[in-house]
Coordinates of C-alpha atoms and ligand atoms in Angstrom, one line a residue:
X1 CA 14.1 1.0 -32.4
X2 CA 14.1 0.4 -28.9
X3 CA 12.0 1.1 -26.1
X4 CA 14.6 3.8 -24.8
X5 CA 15.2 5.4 -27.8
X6 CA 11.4 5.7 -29.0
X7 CA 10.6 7.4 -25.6
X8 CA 13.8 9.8 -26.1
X9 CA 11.4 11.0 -28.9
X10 CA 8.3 11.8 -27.2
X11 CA 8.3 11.8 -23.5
X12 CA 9.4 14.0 -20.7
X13 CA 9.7 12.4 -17.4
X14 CA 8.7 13.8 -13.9
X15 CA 11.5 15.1 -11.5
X16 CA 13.8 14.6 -14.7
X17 CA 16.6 16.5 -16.2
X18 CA 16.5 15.2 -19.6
X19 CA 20.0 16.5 -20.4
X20 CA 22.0 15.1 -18.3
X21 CA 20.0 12.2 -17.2
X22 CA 20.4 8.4 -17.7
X23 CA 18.7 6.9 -20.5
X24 CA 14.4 5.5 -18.4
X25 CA 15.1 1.7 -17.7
X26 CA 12.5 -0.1 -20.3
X27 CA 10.6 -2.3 -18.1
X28 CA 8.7 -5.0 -19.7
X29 CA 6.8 -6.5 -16.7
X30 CA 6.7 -6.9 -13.2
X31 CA 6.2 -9.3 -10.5
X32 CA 6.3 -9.6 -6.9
X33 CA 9.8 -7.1 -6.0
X34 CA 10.9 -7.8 -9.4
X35 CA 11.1 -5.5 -12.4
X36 CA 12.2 -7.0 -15.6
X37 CA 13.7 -5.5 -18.4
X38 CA 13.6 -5.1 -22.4
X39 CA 17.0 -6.3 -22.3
X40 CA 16.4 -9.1 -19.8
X41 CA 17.9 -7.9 -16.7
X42 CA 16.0 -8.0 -13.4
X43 CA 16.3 -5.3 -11.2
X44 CA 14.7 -5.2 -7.6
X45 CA 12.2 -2.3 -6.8
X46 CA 14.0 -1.2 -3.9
X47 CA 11.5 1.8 -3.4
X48 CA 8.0 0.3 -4.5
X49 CA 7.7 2.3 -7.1
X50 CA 7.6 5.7 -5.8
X51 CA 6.2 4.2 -2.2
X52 CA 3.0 3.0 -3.5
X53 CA 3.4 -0.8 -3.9
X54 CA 3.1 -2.8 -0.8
X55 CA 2.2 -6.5 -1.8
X56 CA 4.1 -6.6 -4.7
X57 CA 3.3 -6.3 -8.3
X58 CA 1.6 -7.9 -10.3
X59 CA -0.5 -10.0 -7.4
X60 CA -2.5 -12.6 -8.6
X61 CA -5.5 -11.5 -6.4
X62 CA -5.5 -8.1 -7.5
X63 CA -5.1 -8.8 -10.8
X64 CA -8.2 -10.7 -10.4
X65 CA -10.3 -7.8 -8.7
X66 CA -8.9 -5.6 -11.5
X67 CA -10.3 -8.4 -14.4
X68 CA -13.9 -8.3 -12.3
X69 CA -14.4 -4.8 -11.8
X70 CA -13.3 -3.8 -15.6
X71 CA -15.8 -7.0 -16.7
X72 CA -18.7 -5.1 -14.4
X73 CA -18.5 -0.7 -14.2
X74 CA -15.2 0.9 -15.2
X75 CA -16.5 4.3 -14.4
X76 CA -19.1 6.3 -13.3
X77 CA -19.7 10.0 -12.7
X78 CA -19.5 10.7 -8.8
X79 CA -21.4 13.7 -8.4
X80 CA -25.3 12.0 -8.3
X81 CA -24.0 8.6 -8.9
X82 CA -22.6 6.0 -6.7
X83 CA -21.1 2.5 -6.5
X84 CA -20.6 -0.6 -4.9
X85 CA -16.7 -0.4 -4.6
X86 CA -16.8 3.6 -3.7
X87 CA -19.2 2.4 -0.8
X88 CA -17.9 -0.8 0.5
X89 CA -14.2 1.1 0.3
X90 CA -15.7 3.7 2.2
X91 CA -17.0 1.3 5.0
X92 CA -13.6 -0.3 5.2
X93 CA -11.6 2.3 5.7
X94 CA -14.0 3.6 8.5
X95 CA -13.3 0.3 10.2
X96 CA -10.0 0.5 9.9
X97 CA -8.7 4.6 10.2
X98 CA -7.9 6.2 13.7
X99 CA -11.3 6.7 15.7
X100 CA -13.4 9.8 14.6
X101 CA -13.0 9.5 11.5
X102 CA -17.0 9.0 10.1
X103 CA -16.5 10.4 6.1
X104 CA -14.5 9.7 2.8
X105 CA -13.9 12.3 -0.1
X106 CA -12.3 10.6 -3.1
X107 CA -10.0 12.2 -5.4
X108 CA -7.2 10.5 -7.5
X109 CA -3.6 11.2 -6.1
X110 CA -1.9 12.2 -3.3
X111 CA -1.5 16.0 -4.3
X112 CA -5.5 16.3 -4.5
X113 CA -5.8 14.1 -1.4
X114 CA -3.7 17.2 0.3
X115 CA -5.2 19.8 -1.8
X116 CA -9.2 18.4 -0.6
X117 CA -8.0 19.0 3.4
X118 CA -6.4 22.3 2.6
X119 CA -9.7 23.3 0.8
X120 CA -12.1 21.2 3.7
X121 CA -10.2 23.1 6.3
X122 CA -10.9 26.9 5.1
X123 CA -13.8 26.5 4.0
X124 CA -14.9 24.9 7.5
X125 CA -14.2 27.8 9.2
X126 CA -16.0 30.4 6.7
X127 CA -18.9 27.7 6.6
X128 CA -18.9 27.9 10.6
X129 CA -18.9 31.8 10.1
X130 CA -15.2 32.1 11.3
X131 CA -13.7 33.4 7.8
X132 CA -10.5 35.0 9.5
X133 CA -9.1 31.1 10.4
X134 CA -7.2 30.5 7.4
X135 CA -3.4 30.3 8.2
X136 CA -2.1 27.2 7.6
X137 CA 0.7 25.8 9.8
X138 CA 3.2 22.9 8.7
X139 CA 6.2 21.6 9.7
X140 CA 10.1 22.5 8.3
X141 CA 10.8 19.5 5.7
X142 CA 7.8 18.7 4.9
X143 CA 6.8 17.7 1.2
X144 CA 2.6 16.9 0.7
X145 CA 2.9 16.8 -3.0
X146 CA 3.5 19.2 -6.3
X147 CA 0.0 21.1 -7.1
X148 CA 0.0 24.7 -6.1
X149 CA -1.7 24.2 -2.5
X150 CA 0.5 20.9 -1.9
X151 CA 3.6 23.2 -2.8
X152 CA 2.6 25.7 -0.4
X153 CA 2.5 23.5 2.5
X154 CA 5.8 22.2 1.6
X155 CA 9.0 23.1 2.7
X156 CA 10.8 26.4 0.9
X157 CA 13.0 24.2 -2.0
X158 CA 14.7 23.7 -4.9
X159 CA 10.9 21.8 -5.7
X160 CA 8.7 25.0 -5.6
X161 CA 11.2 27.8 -5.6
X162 CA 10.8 28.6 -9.3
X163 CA 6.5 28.8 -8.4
X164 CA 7.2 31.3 -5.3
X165 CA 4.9 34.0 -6.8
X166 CA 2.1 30.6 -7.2
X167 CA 1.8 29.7 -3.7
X168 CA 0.0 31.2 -0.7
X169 CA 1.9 32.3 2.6
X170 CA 2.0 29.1 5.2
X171 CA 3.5 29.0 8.9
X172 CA 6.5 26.6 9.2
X173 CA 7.4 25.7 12.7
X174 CA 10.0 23.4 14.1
X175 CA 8.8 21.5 17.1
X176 CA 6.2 22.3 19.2
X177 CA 6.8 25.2 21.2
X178 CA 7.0 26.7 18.0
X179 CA 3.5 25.1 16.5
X180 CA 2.5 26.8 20.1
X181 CA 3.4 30.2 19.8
X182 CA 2.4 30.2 16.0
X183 CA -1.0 29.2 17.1
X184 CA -0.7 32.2 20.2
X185 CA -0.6 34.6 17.3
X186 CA -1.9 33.4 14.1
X187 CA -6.0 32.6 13.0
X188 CA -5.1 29.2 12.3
X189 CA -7.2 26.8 10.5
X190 CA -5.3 23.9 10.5
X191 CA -2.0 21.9 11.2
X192 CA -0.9 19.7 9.0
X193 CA 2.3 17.0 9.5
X194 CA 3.1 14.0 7.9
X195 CA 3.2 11.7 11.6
X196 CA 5.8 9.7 12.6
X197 CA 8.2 10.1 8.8
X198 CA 8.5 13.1 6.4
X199 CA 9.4 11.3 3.8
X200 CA 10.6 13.4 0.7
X201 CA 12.2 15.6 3.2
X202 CA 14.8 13.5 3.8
X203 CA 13.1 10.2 5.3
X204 CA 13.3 12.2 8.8
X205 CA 12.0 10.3 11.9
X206 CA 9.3 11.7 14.9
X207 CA 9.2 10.3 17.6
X208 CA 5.4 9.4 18.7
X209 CA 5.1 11.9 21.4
X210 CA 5.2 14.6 18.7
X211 CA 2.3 13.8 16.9
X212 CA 0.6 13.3 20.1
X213 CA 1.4 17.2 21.1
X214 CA 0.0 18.6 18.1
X215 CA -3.3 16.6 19.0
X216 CA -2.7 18.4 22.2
X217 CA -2.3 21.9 21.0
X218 CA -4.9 21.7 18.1
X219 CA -7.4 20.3 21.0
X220 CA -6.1 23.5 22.9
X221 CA -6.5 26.1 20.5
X222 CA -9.5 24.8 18.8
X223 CA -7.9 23.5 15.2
X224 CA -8.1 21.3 12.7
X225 CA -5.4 18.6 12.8
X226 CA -4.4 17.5 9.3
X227 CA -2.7 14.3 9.2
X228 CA -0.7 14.0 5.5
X229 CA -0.8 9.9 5.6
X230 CA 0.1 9.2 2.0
X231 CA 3.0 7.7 2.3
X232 CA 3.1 6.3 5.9
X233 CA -0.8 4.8 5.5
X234 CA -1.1 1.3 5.2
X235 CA 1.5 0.1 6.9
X236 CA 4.6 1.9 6.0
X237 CA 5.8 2.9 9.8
X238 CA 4.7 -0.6 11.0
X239 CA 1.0 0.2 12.0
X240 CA -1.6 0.5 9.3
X241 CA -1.8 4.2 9.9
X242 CA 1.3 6.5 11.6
X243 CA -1.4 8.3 13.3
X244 CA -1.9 4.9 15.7
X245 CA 2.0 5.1 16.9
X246 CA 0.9 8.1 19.0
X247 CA -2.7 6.9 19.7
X248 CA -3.8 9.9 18.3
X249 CA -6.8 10.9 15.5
X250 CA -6.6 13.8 13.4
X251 CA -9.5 15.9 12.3
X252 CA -8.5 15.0 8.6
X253 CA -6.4 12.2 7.2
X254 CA -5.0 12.4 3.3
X255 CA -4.5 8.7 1.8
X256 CA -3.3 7.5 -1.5
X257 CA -0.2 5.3 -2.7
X258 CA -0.7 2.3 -0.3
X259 CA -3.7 2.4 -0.9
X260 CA -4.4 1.0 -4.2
X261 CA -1.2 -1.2 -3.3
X262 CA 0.5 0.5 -6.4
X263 CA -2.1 -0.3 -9.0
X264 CA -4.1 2.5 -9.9
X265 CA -4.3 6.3 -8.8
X266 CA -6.6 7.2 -6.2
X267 CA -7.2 9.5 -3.1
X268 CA -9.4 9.5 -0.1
X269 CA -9.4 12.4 1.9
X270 CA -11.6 11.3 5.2
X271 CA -12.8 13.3 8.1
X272 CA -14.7 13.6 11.6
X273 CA -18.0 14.1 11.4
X274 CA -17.7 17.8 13.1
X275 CA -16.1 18.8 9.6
X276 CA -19.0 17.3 7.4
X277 CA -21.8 18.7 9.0
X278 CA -20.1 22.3 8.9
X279 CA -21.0 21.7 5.2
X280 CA -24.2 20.7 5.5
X281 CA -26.6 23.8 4.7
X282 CA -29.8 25.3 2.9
X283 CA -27.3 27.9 1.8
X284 CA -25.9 26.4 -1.1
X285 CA -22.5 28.3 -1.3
X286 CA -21.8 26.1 1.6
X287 CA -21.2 23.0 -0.4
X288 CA -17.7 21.9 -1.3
X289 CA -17.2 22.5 -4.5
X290 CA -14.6 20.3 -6.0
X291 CA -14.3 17.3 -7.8
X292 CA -12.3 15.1 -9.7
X293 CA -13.5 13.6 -13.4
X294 CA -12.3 10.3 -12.2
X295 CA -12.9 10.4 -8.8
X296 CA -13.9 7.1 -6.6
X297 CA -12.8 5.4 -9.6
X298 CA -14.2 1.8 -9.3
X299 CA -11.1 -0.2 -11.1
X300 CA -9.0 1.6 -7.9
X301 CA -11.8 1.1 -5.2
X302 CA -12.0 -2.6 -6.0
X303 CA -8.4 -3.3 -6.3
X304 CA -8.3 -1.2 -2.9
X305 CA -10.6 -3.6 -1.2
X306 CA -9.2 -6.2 -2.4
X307 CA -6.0 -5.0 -0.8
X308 CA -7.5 -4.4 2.1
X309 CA -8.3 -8.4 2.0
X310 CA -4.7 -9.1 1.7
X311 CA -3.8 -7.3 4.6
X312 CA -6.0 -9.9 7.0
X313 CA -4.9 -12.8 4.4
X314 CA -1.2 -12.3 4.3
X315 CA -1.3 -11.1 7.7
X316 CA 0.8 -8.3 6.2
X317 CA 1.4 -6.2 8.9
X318 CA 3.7 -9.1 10.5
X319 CA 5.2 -9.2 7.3
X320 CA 6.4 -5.4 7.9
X321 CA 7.6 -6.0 11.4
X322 CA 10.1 -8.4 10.4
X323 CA 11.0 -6.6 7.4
X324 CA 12.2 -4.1 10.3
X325 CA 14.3 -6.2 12.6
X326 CA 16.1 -7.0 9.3
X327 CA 16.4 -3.6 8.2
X328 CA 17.6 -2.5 11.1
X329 CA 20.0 -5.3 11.5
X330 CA 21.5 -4.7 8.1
X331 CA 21.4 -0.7 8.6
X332 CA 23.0 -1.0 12.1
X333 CA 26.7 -0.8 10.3
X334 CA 25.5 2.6 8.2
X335 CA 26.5 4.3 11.1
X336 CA 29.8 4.6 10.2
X337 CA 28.8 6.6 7.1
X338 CA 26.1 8.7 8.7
X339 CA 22.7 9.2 10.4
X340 CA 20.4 5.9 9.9
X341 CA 17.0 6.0 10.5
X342 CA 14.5 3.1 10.3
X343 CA 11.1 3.0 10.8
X344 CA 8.5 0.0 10.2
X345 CA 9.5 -0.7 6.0
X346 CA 11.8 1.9 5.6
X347 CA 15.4 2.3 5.8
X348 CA 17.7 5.2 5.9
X349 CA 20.9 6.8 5.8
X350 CA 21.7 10.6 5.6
X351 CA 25.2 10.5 4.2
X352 CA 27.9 12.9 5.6
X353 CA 27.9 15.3 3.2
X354 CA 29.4 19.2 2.3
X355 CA 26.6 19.9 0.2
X356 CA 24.0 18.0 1.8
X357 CA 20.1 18.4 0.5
X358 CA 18.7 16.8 -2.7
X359 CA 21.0 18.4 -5.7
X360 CA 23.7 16.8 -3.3
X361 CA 25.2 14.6 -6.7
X362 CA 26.4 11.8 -5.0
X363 CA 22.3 10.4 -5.3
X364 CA 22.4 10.3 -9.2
X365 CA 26.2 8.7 -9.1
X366 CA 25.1 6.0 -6.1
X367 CA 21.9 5.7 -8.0
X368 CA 23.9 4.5 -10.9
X369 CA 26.1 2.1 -9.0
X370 CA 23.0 0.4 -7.0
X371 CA 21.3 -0.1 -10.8
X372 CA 24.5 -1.7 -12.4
X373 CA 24.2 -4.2 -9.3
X374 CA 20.3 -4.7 -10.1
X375 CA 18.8 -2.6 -7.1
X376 CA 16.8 0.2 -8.0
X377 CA 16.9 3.2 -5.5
X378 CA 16.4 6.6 -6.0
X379 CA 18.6 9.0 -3.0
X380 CA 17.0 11.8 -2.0
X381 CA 20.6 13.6 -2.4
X382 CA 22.7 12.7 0.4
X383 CA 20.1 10.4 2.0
X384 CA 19.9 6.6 0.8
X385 CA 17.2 5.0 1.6
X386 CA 15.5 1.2 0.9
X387 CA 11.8 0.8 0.5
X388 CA 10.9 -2.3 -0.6
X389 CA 7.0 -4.4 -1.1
X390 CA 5.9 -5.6 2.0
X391 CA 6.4 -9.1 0.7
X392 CA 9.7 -9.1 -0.2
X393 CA 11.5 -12.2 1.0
X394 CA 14.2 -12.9 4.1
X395 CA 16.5 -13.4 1.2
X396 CA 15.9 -11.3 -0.8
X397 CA 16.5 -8.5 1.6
X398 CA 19.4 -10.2 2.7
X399 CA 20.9 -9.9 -1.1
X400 CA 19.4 -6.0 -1.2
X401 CA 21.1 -5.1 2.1
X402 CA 24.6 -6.6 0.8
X403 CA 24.6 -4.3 -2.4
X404 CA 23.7 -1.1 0.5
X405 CA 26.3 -2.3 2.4
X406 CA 29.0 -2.7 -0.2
X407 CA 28.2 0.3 -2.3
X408 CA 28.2 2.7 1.2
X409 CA 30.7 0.6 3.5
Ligands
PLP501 C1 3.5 12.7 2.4 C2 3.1 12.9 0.9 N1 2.0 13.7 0.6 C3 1.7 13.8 -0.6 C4 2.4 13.3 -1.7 C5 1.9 13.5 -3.1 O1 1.4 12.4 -3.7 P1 1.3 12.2 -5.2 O2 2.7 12.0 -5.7 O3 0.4 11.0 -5.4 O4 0.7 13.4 -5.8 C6 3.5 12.5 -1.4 C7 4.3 11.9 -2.5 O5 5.4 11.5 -2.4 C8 3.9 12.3 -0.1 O6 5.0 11.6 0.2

């Protein structure tokens, strides 16, 4: 039997309509952009693998990191233990994440990274004896993941429509005169955006300025600022965190997919200093009580610093500015066919459409057609976009852009 038809058996696949889908690709192994299949075919991971891989897979220097660490502690408790890669992780990212930033909770996707500074953020304001803060304001589009709190914050959609009676009441503003008023009028406890590119939503594009004026109004009306990085951290938008476009620092930043550069699931949820010591207290109800069993996992730390490494070795973030003049080179003609939007590694186009949004069916059907040419993308409905490693090639794009621009032109 083969690998397709064994998993037809047993498995059920996420965001998958089993009748009507096409039969999972069976992918035998993987290296740098390149996916390779049962059957031999090789098929370019045009959207690193749901956004989290950035140097490629299968790298041999993670690999490596991932041999040692397994060879030295594969796990350990986190609550009364701790490690050497949770620690020196830590330290890193405090080097490297917008100013203010002074603590790191783990966790191990980027749901629970969301669902950590959802949780951080009430409790702050009970801990600080201000219990009646706890509206939570987010933007129209957004997506921060599929557990309950992460569905909340999201936008109103086909995604979390059928768990309406699950999910607690958020604000959803526009732009910021909207964020404004909502904050005249609300106990808010925090605002929480995805800076600089919703990305589910529809790969939508903010311009700097935005992020920059909710600093502004969460500075103004005494908030929390939540900044959603899980997708645009690590050098997605073209800086290592979206945050830095706007040269602004939220009160909490949510991190995972980059992070791991698409090895192994893990979440940091980091904050200011102000928000830890709010939880510091004789009173022991004040503690935050939640946890993960595989939290600060030390397989994902280490391959996370050794990423990290990468970065300053590949000079990586160079890598993603040219990967931009290309994609916007090769996107440029899109226009023609509909809105295109490109920002640091990714590429998109929102597709004229009659029944635009993400049951739209031309994604499955242009899905289909980019596959049988040996590019896998996944259209969020009308809106095709290209995601590729970091280190994919001048050529290779090149060849990627063709098939986009054939299939679309
Ligand atoms: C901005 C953002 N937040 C949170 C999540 C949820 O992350 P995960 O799929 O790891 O739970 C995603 C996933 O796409 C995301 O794009």
């Amino acid at each position: 039997m083969s690998l397709t038809d064994r998993d037809k058996a047993v498995l059920w696949h996420p965001y998958t309509q089993a009748l009507t889908a096409p039969a999972p690709i069976p992918i035998v192994r993987a290296e740098g952009v390149w996916l390779y299949t049962e059957d031999d075919r090789r098929i370019l991971d045009g959207i690193s693998s749901w956004w989290v891989n950035i140097h490629g897979h299968s790298h041999p220097k993670l690999n490596a990191a991932l041999a040692k660490q397994a060879g030295e502690l594969e796990h350990v408790v986190f609550a009364g233990c701790t490690h050497l890669p949770a620690v020196e992780l830590a330290e890193r990212l405090l080097e490297i994440l917008p100013a203010g930033m002074a603590r790191v909770f783990y966790s191990d996707n980027g749901s629970t990274a969301v669902e950590v500074a959802l949780k951080l953020a009430v409790q702050y304001w009970i801990n600080r004896g201000e219990p009646q803060r706890k509206t939570i304001v987010t933007l129209h589009n957004a997506y921060h993941g599929d557990t309950v709190g992460a569905m909340s914050a999201s936008e109103d959609s086909v995604f979390t429509r059928a768990f309406s009676n699950l999910l607690f009441p958020v604000e959803r503003v526009r732009d910021l005169q909207e964020m404004e008023q909502c904050l005249q009028t609300h106990s808010v406890a925090a605002v929480m955006i995805e800076p600089i590119l919703q990305g589910a939503g529809g790969m939508i594009v903010w311009p700097a300025e935005f992020v920059a004026g909710v600093r502004r109004l969460c500075d103004r009306y005494d908030t929390l600022m939540i900044a959603d990085e899980v997708l645009t951290g690590f050098g997605r938008t073209g800086k290592m965190f979206a945050c830095e476009h706007a040269a602004s620092a939220p009160d909490i930043i949510c991190l995972s997919k980059g992070l791991t550069a698409g090895y192994l699931p893990l979440g940091v949820t980091a904050t200011t200093t102000s928000v830890y010591d709010a939880f510091l207290s004789d009173d022991r109800s004040k503690t935050f009580f939640h946890g993960h069993s595989y939290t600060a996992n030390p397989l994902a730390c280490a391959v996370a610093i050794a990423s990290l490494d990468l970065f300053r070795e590949e000079a990586t973030l160079a890598k993603v500015s040219r990967l931009e003049q290309q994609l916007r080179a090769g996107f440029e003609p899109l226009r023609s066919v509909g809105d295109v939007r490109v920002i640091g590694g990714v590429a998109a186009v929102e597709l004229t459409s009659n029944k635009p949004g993400y049951l739209d069916q031309i994604g499955p059907r242009l899905a289909a057609t980019f596959l049988a040419r040996g590019l896998l993308l996944r259209p969020l409905g009308n809106v095709v976009y290209f995601m590729p490693p970091y280190c994919i090639s001048e050529s290779e794009t090149a060849w990627a852009l063709d098939q986009i621009a054939v299939v679309l032109g």
